[in-house]
Structures are given as structure tokens and as C-alpha cells.
Coordinates of C-alpha atoms in Angstrom, one line a residue:
X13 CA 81.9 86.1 131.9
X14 CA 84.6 88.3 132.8
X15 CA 88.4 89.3 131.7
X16 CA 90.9 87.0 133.1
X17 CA 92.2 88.3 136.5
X18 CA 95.4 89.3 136.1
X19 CA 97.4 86.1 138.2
X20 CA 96.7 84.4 135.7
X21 CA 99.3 83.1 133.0
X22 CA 99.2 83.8 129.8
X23 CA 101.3 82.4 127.3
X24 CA 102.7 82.9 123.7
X25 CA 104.2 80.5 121.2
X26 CA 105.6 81.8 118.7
X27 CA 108.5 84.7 119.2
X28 CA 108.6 86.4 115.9
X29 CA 107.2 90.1 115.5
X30 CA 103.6 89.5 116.1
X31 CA 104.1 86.9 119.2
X32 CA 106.8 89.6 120.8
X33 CA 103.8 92.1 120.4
X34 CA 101.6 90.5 122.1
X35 CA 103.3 88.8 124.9
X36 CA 104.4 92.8 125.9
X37 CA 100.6 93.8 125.3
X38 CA 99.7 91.1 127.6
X39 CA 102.7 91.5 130.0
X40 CA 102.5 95.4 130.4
X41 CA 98.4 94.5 131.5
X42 CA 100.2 92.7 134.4
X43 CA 99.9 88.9 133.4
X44 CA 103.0 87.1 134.2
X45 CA 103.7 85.8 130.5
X46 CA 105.9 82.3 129.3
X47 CA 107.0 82.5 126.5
X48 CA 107.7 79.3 123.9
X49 CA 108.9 78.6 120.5
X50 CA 110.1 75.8 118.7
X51 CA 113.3 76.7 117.8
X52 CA 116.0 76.4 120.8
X53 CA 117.0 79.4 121.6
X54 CA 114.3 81.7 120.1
X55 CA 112.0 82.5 123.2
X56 CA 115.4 83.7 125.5
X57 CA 116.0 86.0 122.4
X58 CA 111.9 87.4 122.7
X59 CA 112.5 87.5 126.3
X60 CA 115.7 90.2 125.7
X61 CA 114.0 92.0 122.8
X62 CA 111.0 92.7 124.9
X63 CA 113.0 93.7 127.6
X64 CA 114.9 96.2 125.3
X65 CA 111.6 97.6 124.4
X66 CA 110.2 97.9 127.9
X67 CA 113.5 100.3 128.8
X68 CA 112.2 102.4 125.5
X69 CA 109.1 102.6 127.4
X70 CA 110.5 104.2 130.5
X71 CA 112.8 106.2 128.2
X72 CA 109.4 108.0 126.9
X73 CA 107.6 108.1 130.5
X74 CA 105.3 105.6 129.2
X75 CA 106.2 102.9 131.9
X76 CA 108.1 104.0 135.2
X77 CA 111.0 101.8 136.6
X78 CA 109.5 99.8 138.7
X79 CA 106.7 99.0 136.5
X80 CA 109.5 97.6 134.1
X81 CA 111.1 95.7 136.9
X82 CA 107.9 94.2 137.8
X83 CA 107.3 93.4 133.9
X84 CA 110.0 91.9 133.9
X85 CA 109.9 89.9 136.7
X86 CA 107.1 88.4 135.0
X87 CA 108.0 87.4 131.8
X88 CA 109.6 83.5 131.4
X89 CA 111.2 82.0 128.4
X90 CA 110.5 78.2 128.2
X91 CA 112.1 75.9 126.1
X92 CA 109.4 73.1 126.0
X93 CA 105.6 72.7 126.0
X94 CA 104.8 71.5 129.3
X95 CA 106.3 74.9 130.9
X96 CA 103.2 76.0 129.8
X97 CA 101.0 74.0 132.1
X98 CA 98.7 75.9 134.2
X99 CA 98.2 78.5 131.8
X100 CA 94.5 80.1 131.6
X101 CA 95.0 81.7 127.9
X102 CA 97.6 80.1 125.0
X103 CA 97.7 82.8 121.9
X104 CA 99.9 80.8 119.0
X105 CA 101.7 83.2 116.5
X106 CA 103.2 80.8 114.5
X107 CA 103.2 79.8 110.6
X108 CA 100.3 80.6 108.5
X109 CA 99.9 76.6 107.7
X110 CA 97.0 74.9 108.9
X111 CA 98.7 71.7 109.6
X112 CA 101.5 73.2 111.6
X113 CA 98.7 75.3 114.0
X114 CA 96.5 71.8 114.3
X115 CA 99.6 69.8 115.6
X116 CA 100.5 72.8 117.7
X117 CA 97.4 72.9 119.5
X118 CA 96.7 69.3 119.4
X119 CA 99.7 68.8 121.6
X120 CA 98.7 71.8 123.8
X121 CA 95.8 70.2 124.8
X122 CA 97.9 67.6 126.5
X123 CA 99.5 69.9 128.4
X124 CA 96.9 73.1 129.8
X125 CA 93.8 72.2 131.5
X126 CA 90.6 72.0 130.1
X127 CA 89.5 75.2 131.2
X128 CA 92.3 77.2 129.2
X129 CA 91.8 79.5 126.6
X130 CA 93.6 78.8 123.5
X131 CA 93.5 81.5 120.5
X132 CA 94.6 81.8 117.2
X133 CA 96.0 85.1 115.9
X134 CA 95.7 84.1 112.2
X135 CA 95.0 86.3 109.6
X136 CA 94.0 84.1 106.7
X137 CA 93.2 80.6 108.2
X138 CA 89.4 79.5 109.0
X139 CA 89.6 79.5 112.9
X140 CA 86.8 76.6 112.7
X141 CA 89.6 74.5 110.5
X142 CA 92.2 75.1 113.1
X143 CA 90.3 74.4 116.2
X144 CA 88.8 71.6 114.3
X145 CA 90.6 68.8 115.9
X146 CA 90.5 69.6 119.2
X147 CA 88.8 68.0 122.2
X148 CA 87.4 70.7 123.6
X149 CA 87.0 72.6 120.7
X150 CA 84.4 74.9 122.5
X151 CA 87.5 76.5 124.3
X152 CA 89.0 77.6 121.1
X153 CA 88.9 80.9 119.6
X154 CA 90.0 83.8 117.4
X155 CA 92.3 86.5 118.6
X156 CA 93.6 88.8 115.8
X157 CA 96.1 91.3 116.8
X158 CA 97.5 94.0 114.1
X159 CA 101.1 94.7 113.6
X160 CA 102.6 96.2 115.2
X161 CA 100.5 94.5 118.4
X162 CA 101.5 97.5 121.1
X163 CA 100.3 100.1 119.3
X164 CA 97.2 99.2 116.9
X165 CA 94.4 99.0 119.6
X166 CA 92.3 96.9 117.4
X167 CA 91.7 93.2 118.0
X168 CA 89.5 90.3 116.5
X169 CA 88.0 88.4 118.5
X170 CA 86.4 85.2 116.1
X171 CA 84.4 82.3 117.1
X172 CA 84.7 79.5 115.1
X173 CA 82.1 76.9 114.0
X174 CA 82.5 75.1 117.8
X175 CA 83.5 78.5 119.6
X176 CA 81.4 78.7 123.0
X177 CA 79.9 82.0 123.3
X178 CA 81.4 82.0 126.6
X179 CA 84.8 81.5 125.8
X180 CA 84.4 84.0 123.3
X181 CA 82.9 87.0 125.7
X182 CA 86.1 86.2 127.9
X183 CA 87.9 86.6 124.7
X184 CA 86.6 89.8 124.2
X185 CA 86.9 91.0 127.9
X186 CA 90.1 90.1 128.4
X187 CA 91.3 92.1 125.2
X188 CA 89.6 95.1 126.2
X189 CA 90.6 94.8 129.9
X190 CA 94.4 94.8 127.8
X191 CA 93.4 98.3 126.6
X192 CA 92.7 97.2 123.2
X193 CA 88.8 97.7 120.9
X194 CA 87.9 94.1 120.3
X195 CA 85.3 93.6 117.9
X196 CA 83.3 90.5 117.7
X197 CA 83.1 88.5 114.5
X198 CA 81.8 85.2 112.8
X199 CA 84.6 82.8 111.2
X200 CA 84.8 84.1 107.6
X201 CA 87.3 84.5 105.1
X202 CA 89.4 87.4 106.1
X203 CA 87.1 87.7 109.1
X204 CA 86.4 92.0 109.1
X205 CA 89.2 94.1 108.1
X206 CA 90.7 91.8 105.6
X207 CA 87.5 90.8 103.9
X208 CA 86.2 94.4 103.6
X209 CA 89.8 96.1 102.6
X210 CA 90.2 93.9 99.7
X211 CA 88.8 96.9 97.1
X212 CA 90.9 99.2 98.4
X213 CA 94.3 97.1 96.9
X214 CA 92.0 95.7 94.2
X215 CA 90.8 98.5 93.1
X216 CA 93.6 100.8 92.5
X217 CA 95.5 97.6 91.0
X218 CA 92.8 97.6 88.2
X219 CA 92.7 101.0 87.3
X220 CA 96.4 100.6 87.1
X221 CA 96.1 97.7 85.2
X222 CA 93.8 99.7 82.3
X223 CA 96.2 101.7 82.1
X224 CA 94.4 105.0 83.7
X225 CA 97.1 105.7 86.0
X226 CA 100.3 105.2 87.6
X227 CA 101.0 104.2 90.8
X228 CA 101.9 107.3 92.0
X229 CA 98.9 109.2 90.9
X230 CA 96.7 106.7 91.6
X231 CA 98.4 106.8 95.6
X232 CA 98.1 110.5 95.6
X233 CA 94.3 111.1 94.7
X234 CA 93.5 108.1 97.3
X235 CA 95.5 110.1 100.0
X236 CA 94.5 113.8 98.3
X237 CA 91.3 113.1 98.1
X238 CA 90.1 110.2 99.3
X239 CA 91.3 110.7 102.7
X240 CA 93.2 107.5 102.9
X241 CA 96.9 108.0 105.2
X242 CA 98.2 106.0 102.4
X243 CA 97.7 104.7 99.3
X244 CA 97.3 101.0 98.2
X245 CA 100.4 101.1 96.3
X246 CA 102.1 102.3 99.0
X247 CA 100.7 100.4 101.9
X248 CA 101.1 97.1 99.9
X249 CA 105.1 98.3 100.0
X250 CA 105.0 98.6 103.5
X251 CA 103.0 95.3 104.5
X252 CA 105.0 93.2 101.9
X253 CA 103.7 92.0 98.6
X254 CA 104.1 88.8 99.1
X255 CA 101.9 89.3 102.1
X256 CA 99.3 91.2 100.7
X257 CA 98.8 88.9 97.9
X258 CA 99.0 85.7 100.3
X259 CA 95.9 87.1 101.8
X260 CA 94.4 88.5 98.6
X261 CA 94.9 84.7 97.3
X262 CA 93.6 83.2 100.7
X263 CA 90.1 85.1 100.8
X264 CA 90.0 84.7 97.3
X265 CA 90.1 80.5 97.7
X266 CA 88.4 80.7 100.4
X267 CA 85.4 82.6 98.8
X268 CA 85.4 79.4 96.2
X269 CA 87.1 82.2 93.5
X270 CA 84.4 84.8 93.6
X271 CA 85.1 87.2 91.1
X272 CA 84.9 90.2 93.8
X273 CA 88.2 88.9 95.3
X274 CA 89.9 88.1 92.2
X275 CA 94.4 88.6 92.5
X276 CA 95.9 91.1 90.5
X277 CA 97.9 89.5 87.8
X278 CA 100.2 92.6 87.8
X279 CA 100.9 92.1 91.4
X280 CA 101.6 88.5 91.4
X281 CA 104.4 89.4 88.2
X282 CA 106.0 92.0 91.5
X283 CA 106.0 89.1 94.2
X284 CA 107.4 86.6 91.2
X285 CA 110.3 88.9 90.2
X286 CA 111.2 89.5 94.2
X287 CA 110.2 93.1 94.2
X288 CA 108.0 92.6 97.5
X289 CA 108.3 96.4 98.6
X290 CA 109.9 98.2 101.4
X291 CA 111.7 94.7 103.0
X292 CA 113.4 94.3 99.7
X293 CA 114.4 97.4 98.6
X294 CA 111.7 97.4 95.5
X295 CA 108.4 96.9 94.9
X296 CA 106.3 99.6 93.4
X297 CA 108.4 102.0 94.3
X298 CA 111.9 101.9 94.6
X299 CA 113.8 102.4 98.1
X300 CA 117.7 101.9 97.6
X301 CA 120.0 104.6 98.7
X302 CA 119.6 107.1 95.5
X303 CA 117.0 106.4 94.3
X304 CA 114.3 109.2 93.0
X305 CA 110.5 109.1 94.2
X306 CA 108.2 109.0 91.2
X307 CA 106.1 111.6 91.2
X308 CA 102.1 111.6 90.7
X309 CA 101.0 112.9 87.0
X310 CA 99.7 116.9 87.5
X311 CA 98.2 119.3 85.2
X312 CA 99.4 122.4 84.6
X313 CA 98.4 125.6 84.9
X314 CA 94.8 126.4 82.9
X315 CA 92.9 129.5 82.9
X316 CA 89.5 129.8 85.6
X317 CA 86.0 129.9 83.9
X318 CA 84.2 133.2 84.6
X319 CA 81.3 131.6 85.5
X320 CA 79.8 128.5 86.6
X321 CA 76.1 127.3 86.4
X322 CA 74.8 124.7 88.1
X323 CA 72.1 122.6 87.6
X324 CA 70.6 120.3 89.5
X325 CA 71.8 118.7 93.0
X326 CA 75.3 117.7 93.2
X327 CA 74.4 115.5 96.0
X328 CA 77.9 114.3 97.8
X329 CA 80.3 117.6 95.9
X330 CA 77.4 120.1 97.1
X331 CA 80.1 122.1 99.1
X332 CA 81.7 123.0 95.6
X333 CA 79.5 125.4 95.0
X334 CA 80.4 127.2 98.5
X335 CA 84.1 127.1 97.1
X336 CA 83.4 128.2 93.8
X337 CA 82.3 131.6 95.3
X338 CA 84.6 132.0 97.6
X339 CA 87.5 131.5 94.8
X340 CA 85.4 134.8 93.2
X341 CA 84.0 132.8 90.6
X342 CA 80.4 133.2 89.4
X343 CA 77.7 130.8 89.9
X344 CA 74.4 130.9 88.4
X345 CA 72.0 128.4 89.7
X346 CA 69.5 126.6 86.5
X347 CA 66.7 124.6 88.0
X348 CA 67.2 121.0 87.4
X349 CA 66.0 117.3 87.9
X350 CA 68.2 114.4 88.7
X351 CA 72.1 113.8 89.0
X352 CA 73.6 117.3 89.3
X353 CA 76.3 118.8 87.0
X354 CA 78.5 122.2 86.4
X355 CA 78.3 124.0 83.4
X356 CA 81.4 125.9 82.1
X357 CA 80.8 129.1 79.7
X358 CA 81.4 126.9 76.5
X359 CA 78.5 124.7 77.0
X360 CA 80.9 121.8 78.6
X361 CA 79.8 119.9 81.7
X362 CA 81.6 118.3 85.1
X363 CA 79.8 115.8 86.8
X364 CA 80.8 113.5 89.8
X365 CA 81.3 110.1 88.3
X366 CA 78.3 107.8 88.9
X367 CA 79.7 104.7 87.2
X368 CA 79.6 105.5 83.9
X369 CA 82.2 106.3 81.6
X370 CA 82.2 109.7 80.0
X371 CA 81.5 108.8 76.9
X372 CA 80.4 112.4 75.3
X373 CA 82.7 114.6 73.8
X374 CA 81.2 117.7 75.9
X375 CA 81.7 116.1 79.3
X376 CA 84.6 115.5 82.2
X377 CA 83.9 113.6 85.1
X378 CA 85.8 114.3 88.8
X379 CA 86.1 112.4 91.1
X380 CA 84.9 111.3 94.8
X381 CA 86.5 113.5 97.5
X382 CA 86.0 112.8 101.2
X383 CA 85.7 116.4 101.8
X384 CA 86.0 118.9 99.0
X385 CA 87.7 121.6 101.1
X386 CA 90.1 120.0 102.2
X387 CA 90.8 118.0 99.6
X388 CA 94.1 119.2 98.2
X389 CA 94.0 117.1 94.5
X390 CA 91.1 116.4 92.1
X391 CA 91.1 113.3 89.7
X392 CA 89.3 114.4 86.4
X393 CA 88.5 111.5 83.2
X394 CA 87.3 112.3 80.0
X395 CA 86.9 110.2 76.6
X396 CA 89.6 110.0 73.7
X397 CA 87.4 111.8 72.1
X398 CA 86.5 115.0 74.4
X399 CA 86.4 118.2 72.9
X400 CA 89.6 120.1 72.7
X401 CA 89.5 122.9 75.6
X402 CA 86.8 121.4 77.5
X403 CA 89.4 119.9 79.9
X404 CA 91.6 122.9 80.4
X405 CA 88.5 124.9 81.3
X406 CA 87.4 121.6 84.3
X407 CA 91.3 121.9 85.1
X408 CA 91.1 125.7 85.7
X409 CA 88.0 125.2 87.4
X410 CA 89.7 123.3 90.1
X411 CA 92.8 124.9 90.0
X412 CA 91.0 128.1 91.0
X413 CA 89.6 126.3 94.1
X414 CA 93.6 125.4 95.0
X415 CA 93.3 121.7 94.0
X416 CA 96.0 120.1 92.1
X417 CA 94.4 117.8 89.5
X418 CA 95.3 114.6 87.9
X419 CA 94.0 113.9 84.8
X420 CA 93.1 109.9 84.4
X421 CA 92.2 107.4 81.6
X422 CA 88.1 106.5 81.5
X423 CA 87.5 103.9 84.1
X424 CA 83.7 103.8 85.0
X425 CA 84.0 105.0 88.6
X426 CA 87.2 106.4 88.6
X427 CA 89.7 105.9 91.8
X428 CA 88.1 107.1 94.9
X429 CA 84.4 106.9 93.9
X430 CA 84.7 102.9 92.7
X431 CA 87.0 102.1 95.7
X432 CA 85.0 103.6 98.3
X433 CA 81.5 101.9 96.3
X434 CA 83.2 98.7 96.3
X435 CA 84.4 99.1 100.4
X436 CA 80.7 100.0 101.0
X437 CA 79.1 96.8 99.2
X438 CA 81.3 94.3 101.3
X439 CA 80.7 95.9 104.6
X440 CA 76.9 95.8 103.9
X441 CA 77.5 92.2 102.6
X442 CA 79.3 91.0 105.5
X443 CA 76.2 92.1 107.7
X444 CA 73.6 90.9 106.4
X445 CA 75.6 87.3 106.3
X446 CA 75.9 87.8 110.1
X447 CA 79.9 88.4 110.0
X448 CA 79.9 91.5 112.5
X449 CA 77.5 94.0 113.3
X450 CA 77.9 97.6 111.7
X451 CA 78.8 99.2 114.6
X452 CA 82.1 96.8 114.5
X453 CA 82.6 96.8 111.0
X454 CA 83.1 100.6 110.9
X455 CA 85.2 100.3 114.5
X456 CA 87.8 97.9 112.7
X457 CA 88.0 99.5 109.3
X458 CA 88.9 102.7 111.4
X459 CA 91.2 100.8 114.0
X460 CA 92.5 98.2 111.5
X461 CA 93.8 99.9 108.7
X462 CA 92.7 104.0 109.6
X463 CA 89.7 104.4 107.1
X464 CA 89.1 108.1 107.6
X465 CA 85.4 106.3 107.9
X466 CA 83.8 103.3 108.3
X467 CA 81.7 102.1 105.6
X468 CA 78.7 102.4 107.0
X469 CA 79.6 106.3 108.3
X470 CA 80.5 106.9 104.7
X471 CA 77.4 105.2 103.2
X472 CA 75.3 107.8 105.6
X473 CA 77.6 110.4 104.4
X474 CA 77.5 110.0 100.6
X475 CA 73.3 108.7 100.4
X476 CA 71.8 105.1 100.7
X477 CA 71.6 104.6 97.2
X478 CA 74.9 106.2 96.3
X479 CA 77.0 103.1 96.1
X480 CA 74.6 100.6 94.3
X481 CA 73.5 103.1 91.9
X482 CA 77.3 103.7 91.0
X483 CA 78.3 100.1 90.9
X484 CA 75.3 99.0 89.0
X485 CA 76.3 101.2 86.7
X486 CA 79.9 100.1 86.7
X487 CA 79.3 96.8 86.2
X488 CA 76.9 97.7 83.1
X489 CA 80.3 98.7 81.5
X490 CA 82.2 96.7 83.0
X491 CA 80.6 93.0 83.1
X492 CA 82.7 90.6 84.9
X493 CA 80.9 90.7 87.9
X494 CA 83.1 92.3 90.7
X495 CA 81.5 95.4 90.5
X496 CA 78.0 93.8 90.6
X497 CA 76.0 95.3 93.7
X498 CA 75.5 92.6 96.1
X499 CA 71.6 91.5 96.9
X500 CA 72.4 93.2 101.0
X501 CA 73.7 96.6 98.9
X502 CA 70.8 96.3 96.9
X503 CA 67.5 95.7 99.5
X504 CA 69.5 98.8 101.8
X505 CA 68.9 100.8 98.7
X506 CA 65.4 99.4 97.3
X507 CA 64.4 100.3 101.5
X508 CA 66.2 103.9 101.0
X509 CA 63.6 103.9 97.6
X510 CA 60.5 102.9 99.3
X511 CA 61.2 105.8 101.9
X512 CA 61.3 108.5 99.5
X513 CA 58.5 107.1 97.7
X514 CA 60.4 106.5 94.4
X515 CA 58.9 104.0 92.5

């Protein structure tokens, strides 16, 4: 099965950010394009905005003239249904309400032949539920776009329940043949991206709601060093609140309120007082003229250790022991067994979290970093109770490698570590219940939402058993279940086990 040919007619209904988006995707791949939406005047209004951004195009040498003019040319603003007769593909980007999408496509059928396409761009719907009452429901599929729809070169492409393979394939070849990545995927909650980005908000929300961090320090050690381009707080400003907790809620429902997708409480109070981020002015940060950027919680100044000895294997933070020399600090290597750790002049040890919290009064935990030379900020965590000095000297530590450093409340995995675990479980969950292969479910965390890896490239990077051994450990202090390892994480690791011959 094979991309549409370009003759064909594709149309849109729907004219609001998304449906403008993709109607210029598909119009710039050469499809002559009708546009319709169900208020009167609405798809003339698309028409004229697309229009305005094809000239943009040309302004940046990304389209010449004529290719506008031809774009152009092609592009049709209906005002009823039956305009759209004769159409081989019908993307809808209307309301997120089931009922709405049914009647819409319900009366569609009435109109395109049997052989037409018709997809979904839904982010939070069950495709299966809205193809559901079709005739030819075998037609029907899933074709999830990202905002902004010209530029994101991911796309979605879910088969329902009823979704014939073949209708899916063309799917996928025509959205590649549009110069997008499509990535194939079963109808689940929150399909890929969505269902696998939930810790990411989730889990910076609870260490927030501890009480470990602020926003802004929690956003800077995700960016600093996690490797994330933004952090949750912020990104959650820029997609909406009340967007990002719709779909929280959705997958949440949807997943018959599994614990692992639980809302945030504190993020429901933000959307209920109308604080719903960059669109309103306010939301966890504040953007009116004036106002002052909050800025992330830093340590001062602390004096370097003279030496360092490490023991053990430090396993994913091994390069900090190439950067402790080179800041002309001392190491001396101690033979050791297990989980490696640092050990300052006093007697006081570092150690990458694991899970645990750092309950001892001689011992601070740091945190994950994507890359520890390039990380530019370290989280460190230590217990009420830690002994007076022993953090200056981890803080001096880092400082000396030129990391800022946050210091945090004791959350068992910290920021990055328990986010990045967390990311890691659902992406091996979601494959081993058949959502999308691994190969696709590191392509659209990347695409979707720019992971600086996939989850599966990370789980390589950080050890097989990394991420169930830390969240197993999490959820022994921290019970409730959504940091429980799920049984996929858990036979991945028990296999990683068997290979090494641990018992």
C-alpha cells in the first residue's frame, strides 16, 4: 500500500491552529486541500491565514513564488459538507468531545466514498471509540500531528480496535511522503508520547508538592542537568495548564485511575484559579509586562576538598572522576564492591541517588546528569539531620568541577534520576503491551517532545537494571504504588541478571 498520489484531495475540518497546520503540511506536499468548518465564515478565514503564512515562506526562501501560487491555487474553503465529496483522506481537527467527532464523521460517511480515508488527529480520545460508529470502520484511523503541525516532523499514526492494517500503512506512507516521521502505534491512552511523558510533568509536580523544590530549581536541574530543552514547569506554561491537565486527567480515566497517572492536586488549584500559563499571563510563572523571573535556589560559594577517594564503581557518574582530576583535585582509588560512592577528607560520602533517601547523617546524594561534563548544575539532598560541613565540602566538590548546585529536600530519587526511572518504566511497559515498538517509542519521545534520548537509548546508557533497582527502591519509601516497577521493567532486568550470572 502506497502514499496517496498527490491529485488526490485531501481535506480538513476544523480551521483552528492545529487544522491550519495541517492543511498547509498537506497543501505544501502538493495535494489540492478543501477546507471546512462549522462555523460560517471560519474556513475563508484559514484559507487567508494560510495564505499569509505561505508568503512568510517565500520571505525565508523556503518556498519560491510560483510554488506559493500553485499552493494557492490549490487550497478551497467550503462552507458545507458535501464540498468534500470525492475526497481520498478527511483529517478532523475539531473539539476534543467524543460525541461531537462521532456525529462529524457519521455524517461524513454520507458524503466521501467508501474508499476515503478518514483520520482523527486527537490527542486524548480512544480512536476505536471514535471510529466506533462507523460503517466502514476499517477505513478509519489515527493521525496525530504536534503543534505547531509545520514544523514538528513527528506524526502518530493509530489503528484503532477496527483499523485495517491497510488503511493504516497508507496512513503511514502518506505522512512520510508529507516529509513527516510517522510512528506506528496501537489505540491506547495517550497513544506514545503522551502516555510515556506523563512522569516527566508528574514527577517534578511531586517533588514540588513535598516541598523539596521550587519551580524554578526544579526547571533548572531538569534543563542543567537532565538535558531536557525545558522544564515541566515551564513547558506546562507554554502548552496551557488547562491542557496539560485535560490530558493528565484523560489518560488518567482512561487507565481506570492507575496510580502511575495520578493529577497533581497542586496543578488542578493553577487551572481552578485561571492561572493556565503563558496564554494568560500567569501560571507558574508570571509573564505580565514587569514582572521579575524567579530564580532557581543556588549555593554559594564552599571551599574544594583536597582529595577525593573513590570506592567502588560509580556506574552512570563514572566520568566524575575524569573531572575531578582535571579540576586538580586528588583522587585516590579504594577497592570496593557494589554501588560506588566519593569520599571527602572528613569521612563524608556522595553517592548517585539509587532511590533511597539519605537517611545518614554522613551522607549527600547528587543527582542523575545526562552528561556530567556538560552538565552545568548539580542537585545535591541530604537528611535534616546531616552533619554540619558535610554539605559545604559535596558543594565545593562540584563547584570545583564548574557546576552550580542546588541543594534539594530528601525525595527518594531526587529530580532527574526518578523522572528519567519513571520515563524508562512506561516506555518498557508500553512495549511489552504491544503499544509501539522501541525503535518508535524512542523516535517520538525525541520528535514529540525533544527528549535528549529516548527511553530505551537512555536505559542502554544508564544499565538494564538501573531504573527498576532505583524505583524499587523508591517505592519501598514511598508506597503508593506509582513508583512500583512494572512486571515488563522488571523481566528486562531479571534477563539483564541472568546474563551476568547474578543470582
Amino acid at each position: 500500500m502506497t502514499a496517496l498520489d498527490l491529485s488526490s484531495p485531501v481535506a480538513v475540518v476544523g480551521t483552528g491552529t492545529m487544522g491550519q497546520g495541517i492543511a498547509q503540511v498537506a497543501l505544501v506536499a502538493g495535494h489540492p486541500v478543501r477546507l471546512y468548518d462549522a462555523a460560517a465564515g471560519r474556513a475563508g478565514e484559514a484559507a487567508d491565514a494560510i495564505g499569509a503564512r505561505l508568503d512568510r515562506l517565500v520571505e525565508k526562501d523556503r518556498l519560491t513564488g510560483a510554488e506559493r501560487d500553485a499552493a494557492r491555487a490549490r487550497l478551497t474553503a467550503t462552507e458545507t459538507l458535501d464540498a468534500l465529496a470525492g475526497c481520498a483522506l478527511v483529517v478532523e481537527a475539531v473539539v476534543e468531545r467524543l460525541d461531537v467527532k462521532q456525529e462529524l464523521f457519521r455524517a461524513l460517511e454520507d458524503v466521501v466514498g467508501d474508499d476515503c480515508l478518514l483520520a482523527t488527529n486527537t490527542s486524548s480520545l480512544s480512536v476505536t471509540a471514535v471510529g466506533g460508529a462507523l460503517r466502514v470502520p476499517g477505513r478509519f484511523v489515527g493521525l496525530h500531528f504536534f503543534n505547531p503541525a509545520p514544523l514538528l516532523p513527528l506524526v502518530e499514526v493509530v489503528s484503532g480496535f477496527a483499523t485495517d492494517p491497510a488503511a493504516a500503512t497508507r496512513a503511514y506512507e502518506t505522512a512520510r511522503a508529507w516529509g513527516k516521521t510517522p510512528v506506528t502505534c496501537a489505540d491506547t491512552p495517550g497513544f506514545v508520547v503522551n502516555r510515556v511523558a506523563r512522569p516527566f510533568y508528574a514527577e517534578a509536580l511531586a517533588v514540588h508538592e513535598l516541598r523539596a523544590a521550587d519551580p524554578a530549581t526544579i526547571d533548572a536541574v531538569l534543563r542543567e542537568s537532565g538535558g531536557f530543552r525545558m522544564g515541566a514547569f515551564e513547558l506546562t506554561d507554554l502548552i496551557g495548564q488547562d491542557v496539560n491537565e485535560s490530558v493528565t486527567h484523560s489518560v488518567w480515566q482512561a487507565f481506570f485511575q492507575d496510580v502511575r497517572f495520578t493529577p497533581s492536586l497542586a496543578q488542578r488549584r493553577l487551572v481552578e484559579s485561571g492561572r493556565l500559563g503563558r496564554k494568560s499571563g500567569q501560571g507558574w510563572y508570571d509573564y505580565r509586562d514587569g514582572a521579575v523571573r524567579p530564580v532557581p535556589r543556588t549555593a554559594g560559594p564552599a571551599e574544594a576538598p583536597a582529595y577525593v577517594v573513590v570506592e567502588g564503581d560509580l556506574g552512570p557518574a563514572a566520568e566524575l572522576v575524569a573531572l575531578i582530576r582535571e579540576a586538580g583535585i586528588e583522587v585516590r582509588p579504594e577497592d570496593g564492591y557494589g554501588a560506588g560512592r566519593l569520599v571527602l577528607p572528613d569521612g563524608g560520602t556522595l553517592c548517585l541517588t539509587d532511590g533511597e533517601l539519605p537517611v545518614s547523617q554522613n551522607l549527600v546524594q547528587f543527582d542523575l546528569a545526562l552528561d556530567y561534563r556538560a552538565a552545568t548544575r548539580i542537585a545535591l539532598s541530604a537528611s535534616a539531620s546531616v552533619r554540619p560541613g558535610l554539605l559545604s565540602g559535596a558543594t565545593g566538590l562540584f563547584h570545583a568541577l564548574g557546576k552550580k548546585v542546588s541543594v534539594i529536600g530528601d525525595v527518594p530519587g531526587m529530580i532527574v534520576a526518578r523522572t528519567v526511572a519513571r520515563i524508562i518504566d512506561l516506555a518498557f511497559d508500553a512495549v511489552a503491551r504491544g503499544v509501539a515498538t522501541q525503535e518508535d517509542v524512542d523516535t517520538a519521545m525525541r520528535l514529540g517532545v525533544n527528549y535528549p534520548l529516548g527511553p530505551f537509548e537512555w536505559s542502554r546508557r544508564l544499565g538494564d537494571t538501573w531504573a527498576y533497582d532505583l524505583l524499587t527502591n523508591a517505592h519501598e519509601w514511598e508506597p503508593s504504588g506509582r513508583c512500583a516497577p512494572s512486571l515488563a521493567l522488571r523481566r528486562h532486568a531479571d534477563a539483564a541478571d541472568a546474563r551476568e550470572g547474578t543470582p
